[in-house]
mmCIF file of C-alpha atoms in Angstrom:
data_model
loop_
_atom_site.group_PDB
_atom_site.id
_atom_site.type_symbol
_atom_site.label_atom_id
_atom_site.label_comp_id
_atom_site.label_asym_id
_atom_site.label_seq_id
_atom_site.Cartn_x
_atom_site.Cartn_y
_atom_site.Cartn_z
ATOM 1 C CA GLN A 13 -13.404 1.144 -12.757
ATOM 2 C CA GLN A 14 -10.500 0.431 -10.560
ATOM 3 C CA GLN A 15 -11.458 -2.016 -7.842
ATOM 4 C CA VAL A 16 -8.400 -2.529 -6.017
ATOM 5 C CA LYS A 17 -5.669 0.357 -5.794
ATOM 6 C CA GLN A 18 -2.917 -0.717 -5.524
ATOM 7 C CA SER A 19 0.461 1.294 -3.977
ATOM 8 C CA PRO A 20 3.333 2.300 -4.708
ATOM 9 C CA GLN A 21 3.953 1.910 -8.165
ATOM 10 C CA SER A 22 7.528 1.335 -7.540
ATOM 11 C CA LEU A 23 9.927 -0.173 -4.557
ATOM 12 C CA ILE A 24 13.362 -0.221 -3.894
ATOM 13 C CA VAL A 25 14.911 -1.610 -0.637
ATOM 14 C CA GLN A 26 18.420 -2.262 0.660
ATOM 15 C CA LYS A 27 18.968 -5.768 1.006
ATOM 16 C CA GLY A 28 18.058 -6.926 4.350
ATOM 17 C CA GLY A 29 14.982 -3.941 4.518
ATOM 18 C CA ILE A 30 11.660 -4.466 5.059
ATOM 19 C CA SER A 31 9.269 -4.258 1.592
ATOM 20 C CA ILE A 32 5.885 -3.293 2.145
ATOM 21 C CA ILE A 33 2.997 -2.695 -0.294
ATOM 22 C CA ASN A 34 -0.455 -1.769 0.142
ATOM 23 C CA CYS A 35 -3.897 -2.169 -1.161
ATOM 24 C CA ALA A 36 -7.050 -1.302 -0.584
ATOM 25 C CA TYR A 37 -10.583 -2.299 -2.413
ATOM 26 C CA GLU A 38 -14.111 -1.160 -2.409
ATOM 27 C CA ASN A 39 -16.210 -4.254 -2.754
ATOM 28 C CA THR A 40 -17.423 -5.939 0.449
ATOM 29 C CA ALA A 41 -18.280 -8.943 -1.133
ATOM 30 C CA PHE A 42 -14.681 -9.917 -1.853
ATOM 31 C CA ASP A 43 -13.417 -12.333 0.549
ATOM 32 C CA TYR A 44 -10.231 -13.630 -1.153
ATOM 33 C CA PHE A 45 -7.043 -11.749 -1.324
ATOM 34 C CA PRO A 46 -4.145 -13.623 -2.675
ATOM 35 C CA TRP A 47 -0.843 -11.584 -3.960
ATOM 36 C CA TYR A 48 1.213 -12.486 -7.210
ATOM 37 C CA GLN A 49 4.494 -12.414 -7.942
ATOM 38 C CA GLN A 50 5.590 -11.980 -11.589
ATOM 39 C CA PHE A 51 9.546 -12.183 -12.757
ATOM 40 C CA PRO A 52 10.207 -11.126 -16.141
ATOM 41 C CA GLY A 53 9.198 -13.060 -19.280
ATOM 42 C CA LYS A 54 6.821 -15.237 -16.855
ATOM 43 C CA GLY A 55 3.015 -15.209 -15.707
ATOM 44 C CA PRO A 56 2.374 -14.277 -12.445
ATOM 45 C CA ALA A 57 2.481 -16.738 -9.852
ATOM 46 C CA LEU A 58 0.613 -17.200 -6.264
ATOM 47 C CA LEU A 59 2.492 -15.738 -3.826
ATOM 48 C CA ILE A 60 0.185 -15.858 -0.802
ATOM 49 C CA ALA A 61 -3.348 -15.404 0.241
ATOM 50 C CA ILE A 62 -6.128 -14.721 3.310
ATOM 51 C CA ARG A 63 -9.622 -14.574 4.039
ATOM 52 C CA PRO A 64 -10.795 -11.551 5.766
ATOM 53 C CA ASP A 65 -11.748 -14.357 8.861
ATOM 54 C CA VAL A 66 -8.227 -13.583 9.760
ATOM 55 C CA SER A 67 -6.357 -10.777 10.173
ATOM 56 C CA GLU A 68 -2.553 -12.164 9.605
ATOM 57 C CA LYS A 69 -0.812 -14.837 7.513
ATOM 58 C CA LYS A 70 2.762 -15.359 7.718
ATOM 59 C CA GLU A 71 4.642 -17.540 5.007
ATOM 60 C CA GLY A 72 8.119 -16.958 5.898
ATOM 61 C CA ARG A 73 9.537 -13.849 5.089
ATOM 62 C CA PHE A 74 6.028 -12.860 3.566
ATOM 63 C CA THR A 75 3.350 -11.634 5.971
ATOM 64 C CA ILE A 76 -0.245 -10.430 4.500
ATOM 65 C CA SER A 77 -1.549 -8.249 7.310
ATOM 66 C CA PHE A 78 -5.413 -7.446 6.735
ATOM 67 C CA ASN A 79 -7.849 -4.835 7.965
ATOM 68 C CA LYS A 80 -11.299 -5.642 7.630
ATOM 69 C CA SER A 81 -12.466 -2.193 8.909
ATOM 70 C CA ALA A 82 -10.496 -0.051 6.289
ATOM 71 C CA LYS A 83 -10.624 -2.486 3.088
ATOM 72 C CA GLN A 84 -7.223 -2.646 3.434
ATOM 73 C CA PHE A 85 -4.894 -5.244 3.188
ATOM 74 C CA SER A 86 -0.645 -4.937 2.499
ATOM 75 C CA LEU A 87 2.518 -7.491 1.850
ATOM 76 C CA HIS A 88 5.094 -7.367 3.680
ATOM 77 C CA ILE A 89 8.570 -8.985 2.663
ATOM 78 C CA MET A 90 10.527 -9.272 5.914
ATOM 79 C CA ASP A 91 14.861 -9.465 5.196
ATOM 80 C CA SER A 92 14.289 -8.595 1.234
ATOM 81 C CA GLN A 93 16.544 -9.931 -0.757
ATOM 82 C CA PRO A 94 17.563 -9.149 -4.555
ATOM 83 C CA GLY A 95 15.938 -12.652 -5.314
ATOM 84 C CA ASP A 96 12.527 -10.512 -4.714
ATOM 85 C CA SER A 97 13.113 -8.237 -6.932
ATOM 86 C CA ALA A 98 9.800 -8.844 -9.090
ATOM 87 C CA THR A 99 6.400 -7.215 -9.845
ATOM 88 C CA TYR A 100 3.715 -8.089 -7.229
ATOM 89 C CA PHE A 101 0.016 -7.655 -7.923
ATOM 90 C CA CYS A 102 -2.620 -7.545 -5.138
ATOM 91 C CA ALA A 103 -6.245 -9.067 -6.353
ATOM 92 C CA ALA A 104 -9.347 -9.484 -4.361
ATOM 93 C CA GLY A 105 -12.174 -12.134 -5.442
ATOM 94 C CA ASN A 106 -15.223 -13.079 -4.377
ATOM 95 C CA THR A 107 -15.791 -16.892 -4.009
ATOM 96 C CA GLY A 108 -19.416 -17.456 -3.397
ATOM 97 C CA GLY A 109 -19.522 -15.785 -6.645
ATOM 98 C CA GLY A 110 -17.944 -16.965 -9.427
ATOM 99 C CA ASN A 111 -13.888 -17.397 -9.567
ATOM 100 C CA LYS A 112 -12.582 -14.289 -10.905
ATOM 101 C CA LEU A 113 -9.868 -12.189 -9.450
ATOM 102 C CA THR A 114 -9.609 -8.009 -9.867
ATOM 103 C CA PHE A 115 -6.300 -7.445 -9.525
ATOM 104 C CA GLY A 116 -4.139 -4.188 -8.600
ATOM 105 C CA THR A 117 -2.131 -2.085 -10.776
ATOM 106 C CA GLY A 118 1.259 -3.621 -9.737
ATOM 107 C CA THR A 119 4.669 -2.483 -7.800
ATOM 108 C CA GLN A 120 7.520 -3.256 -9.110
ATOM 109 C CA LEU A 121 9.930 -4.045 -6.225
ATOM 110 C CA LYS A 122 13.817 -3.483 -6.910
ATOM 111 C CA VAL A 123 16.195 -4.799 -3.507
ATOM 112 C CA GLU A 124 19.446 -3.729 -4.045
ATOM 113 C CA LEU A 125 22.628 -4.554 -2.591
ATOM 114 C CA ASP B 4 2.599 -29.324 -11.832
ATOM 115 C CA VAL B 5 -0.414 -27.695 -13.708
ATOM 116 C CA LYS B 6 0.744 -26.421 -16.993
ATOM 117 C CA VAL B 7 -1.109 -23.295 -18.923
ATOM 118 C CA THR B 8 0.830 -23.206 -22.554
ATOM 119 C CA GLN B 9 0.421 -19.711 -24.684
ATOM 120 C CA SER B 10 0.991 -20.676 -28.300
ATOM 121 C CA SER B 11 2.943 -17.719 -29.023
ATOM 122 C CA ARG B 12 5.570 -15.759 -27.044
ATOM 123 C CA TYR B 13 5.831 -12.714 -29.033
ATOM 124 C CA LEU B 14 3.463 -12.286 -31.984
ATOM 125 C CA VAL B 15 3.009 -9.191 -34.967
ATOM 126 C CA LYS B 16 0.281 -8.301 -36.656
ATOM 127 C CA ARG B 17 -0.855 -5.503 -39.006
ATOM 128 C CA THR B 18 -4.250 -3.548 -38.204
ATOM 129 C CA GLY B 19 -7.012 -5.209 -39.450
ATOM 130 C CA GLU B 20 -5.903 -8.210 -39.244
ATOM 131 C CA LYS B 21 -7.831 -10.865 -37.151
ATOM 132 C CA VAL B 22 -5.826 -12.381 -34.316
ATOM 133 C CA PHE B 23 -5.799 -16.003 -32.764
ATOM 134 C CA LEU B 24 -4.214 -16.107 -29.180
ATOM 135 C CA GLU B 25 -4.350 -19.572 -27.618
ATOM 136 C CA CYS B 26 -3.989 -20.930 -24.513
ATOM 137 C CA VAL B 27 -4.106 -24.494 -23.661
ATOM 138 C CA GLN B 28 -4.319 -25.816 -19.974
ATOM 139 C CA ASP B 29 -3.610 -29.652 -18.784
ATOM 140 C CA MET B 30 -5.007 -30.091 -15.287
ATOM 141 C CA ASP B 31 -8.958 -30.188 -16.452
ATOM 142 C CA HIS B 32 -9.717 -26.724 -14.586
ATOM 143 C CA GLU B 33 -12.817 -25.855 -15.269
ATOM 144 C CA ASN B 34 -12.211 -22.063 -15.190
ATOM 145 C CA MET B 35 -9.950 -19.723 -17.578
ATOM 146 C CA PHE B 36 -9.101 -16.457 -17.897
ATOM 147 C CA TRP B 37 -8.080 -14.041 -20.356
ATOM 148 C CA TYR B 38 -6.328 -10.728 -18.902
ATOM 149 C CA ARG B 39 -4.145 -8.534 -20.696
ATOM 150 C CA GLN B 40 -1.242 -6.337 -18.546
ATOM 151 C CA ASP B 41 -0.476 -2.682 -19.338
ATOM 152 C CA PRO B 42 2.288 -0.845 -17.387
ATOM 153 C CA GLY B 43 0.438 0.995 -14.894
ATOM 154 C CA LEU B 44 -2.981 -0.451 -15.619
ATOM 155 C CA GLY B 45 -1.788 -3.764 -14.422
ATOM 156 C CA LEU B 46 -3.999 -6.857 -14.953
ATOM 157 C CA ARG B 47 -7.880 -6.666 -16.726
ATOM 158 C CA LEU B 48 -10.076 -9.480 -17.247
ATOM 159 C CA ILE B 49 -10.958 -9.473 -20.584
ATOM 160 C CA TYR B 50 -12.981 -12.749 -20.613
ATOM 161 C CA PHE B 51 -13.573 -15.449 -18.604
ATOM 162 C CA SER B 52 -15.222 -19.498 -19.119
ATOM 163 C CA TYR B 53 -16.872 -21.507 -16.489
ATOM 164 C CA ASP B 54 -17.055 -24.468 -18.711
ATOM 165 C CA VAL B 55 -16.929 -25.984 -21.971
ATOM 166 C CA LYS B 56 -18.825 -23.367 -24.367
ATOM 167 C CA MET B 57 -19.585 -20.967 -21.663
ATOM 168 C CA LYS B 58 -18.388 -17.548 -21.692
ATOM 169 C CA GLU B 59 -18.681 -14.109 -19.905
ATOM 170 C CA LYS B 60 -17.421 -11.010 -20.722
ATOM 171 C CA GLY B 61 -14.634 -9.002 -18.177
ATOM 172 C CA ASP B 62 -14.097 -5.621 -17.215
ATOM 173 C CA ILE B 63 -12.850 -4.754 -21.020
ATOM 174 C CA PRO B 64 -14.247 -6.752 -23.476
ATOM 175 C CA GLU B 65 -14.445 -4.746 -26.849
ATOM 176 C CA GLY B 66 -12.878 -5.842 -29.633
ATOM 177 C CA TYR B 67 -12.154 -9.253 -28.485
ATOM 178 C CA SER B 68 -13.717 -12.590 -28.749
ATOM 179 C CA VAL B 69 -13.427 -15.830 -27.421
ATOM 180 C CA SER B 70 -14.179 -19.642 -27.813
ATOM 181 C CA ARG B 71 -13.813 -22.773 -25.986
ATOM 182 C CA GLU B 72 -14.830 -25.918 -27.589
ATOM 183 C CA LYS B 73 -12.645 -28.209 -25.508
ATOM 184 C CA LYS B 74 -12.648 -28.051 -21.699
ATOM 185 C CA GLU B 75 -8.544 -27.614 -22.307
ATOM 186 C CA ARG B 76 -8.421 -25.001 -24.653
ATOM 187 C CA PHE B 77 -9.758 -21.127 -24.746
ATOM 188 C CA SER B 78 -8.925 -18.981 -27.062
ATOM 189 C CA LEU B 79 -8.973 -15.067 -27.926
ATOM 190 C CA ILE B 80 -9.915 -13.916 -30.555
ATOM 191 C CA LEU B 81 -9.227 -10.105 -31.936
ATOM 192 C CA GLU B 82 -12.019 -9.635 -34.871
ATOM 193 C CA SER B 83 -10.129 -6.911 -35.996
ATOM 194 C CA ALA B 84 -6.788 -6.111 -34.510
ATOM 195 C CA SER B 85 -5.852 -1.781 -33.271
ATOM 196 C CA THR B 86 -2.712 -0.467 -32.591
ATOM 197 C CA ASN B 87 -4.138 -0.146 -28.782
ATOM 198 C CA GLN B 88 -4.494 -4.032 -29.051
ATOM 199 C CA THR B 89 -0.870 -3.917 -28.695
ATOM 200 C CA SER B 90 -0.031 -5.410 -25.014
ATOM 201 C CA MET B 91 1.260 -8.724 -22.814
ATOM 202 C CA TYR B 92 -2.096 -10.972 -22.769
ATOM 203 C CA LEU B 93 -2.090 -13.689 -19.866
ATOM 204 C CA CYS B 94 -3.918 -16.557 -20.007
ATOM 205 C CA ALA B 95 -5.144 -18.319 -16.236
ATOM 206 C CA SER B 96 -6.890 -21.732 -15.205
ATOM 207 C CA THR B 97 -8.048 -22.463 -11.834
ATOM 208 C CA THR B 98 -10.912 -24.912 -10.140
ATOM 209 C CA HIS B 99 -11.668 -21.812 -7.637
ATOM 210 C CA PRO B 100 -8.997 -19.621 -7.085
ATOM 211 C CA GLY B 101 -9.852 -20.001 -3.075
ATOM 212 C CA THR B 102 -7.767 -22.986 -3.548
ATOM 213 C CA ALA B 103 -4.152 -23.583 -2.252
ATOM 214 C CA TYR B 104 -3.096 -23.288 -5.834
ATOM 215 C CA GLY B 105 -5.195 -20.327 -7.308
ATOM 216 C CA TYR B 106 -4.566 -18.966 -10.976
ATOM 217 C CA THR B 107 -2.134 -20.594 -12.665
ATOM 218 C CA PHE B 108 -0.926 -18.222 -15.117
ATOM 219 C CA GLY B 109 0.303 -19.067 -18.784
ATOM 220 C CA SER B 110 3.719 -17.295 -19.555
ATOM 221 C CA GLY B 111 1.863 -14.724 -21.742
ATOM 222 C CA THR B 112 1.925 -13.613 -25.527
ATOM 223 C CA ARG B 113 3.434 -9.552 -26.291
ATOM 224 C CA LEU B 114 1.416 -8.888 -29.461
ATOM 225 C CA THR B 115 2.155 -5.946 -31.129
ATOM 226 C CA VAL B 116 -0.412 -4.445 -33.665
ATOM 227 C CA VAL B 117 1.562 -2.642 -36.130
#
């Protein structure tokens, strides 16, 4: 069962453009929504995370937008750089019901010069 | 920095072999996880453990077992390897995913079953 749906599967953006990755979830018990970034040959690393009590969180060029009523959240990468080329995973977890995360299927981002 | 170390980067095994994947973390984390990563399917949870000698099934536990005899070590066991278990296996640990640190992942073990 896919509880976190992620799109698109792949994305090509020009340098300086905005990269947008979307995720939707089904389980209303989820209360923690992180994004992970994975470079080739490495494990995923936490990039940014949000809780449902806020609609937006920004860290540098990375912003999470959260829509609780629609059960959707998205990652925006402003001024995308070639160094941002990686695979991005959204995830969701229920912090009161254990520590496991459910991950999306991943988005392979390529930022071209 | 927390480190999660997976014993092998690449592994090739034959069908029917018993396979052990080892994971060690150095920050006294209570929670450890095994995921497999496949293209188009993302990360899927196999097993996890909240404490020593405790284990719980994830979403795809069939064909796998785990062992956690010490807090820092979490082993994934393929009882009889099959070709459909060819995958990238990722170990992770955390105190709690709601902390600033989230999960710390190892670099992965790419297992090929022939």
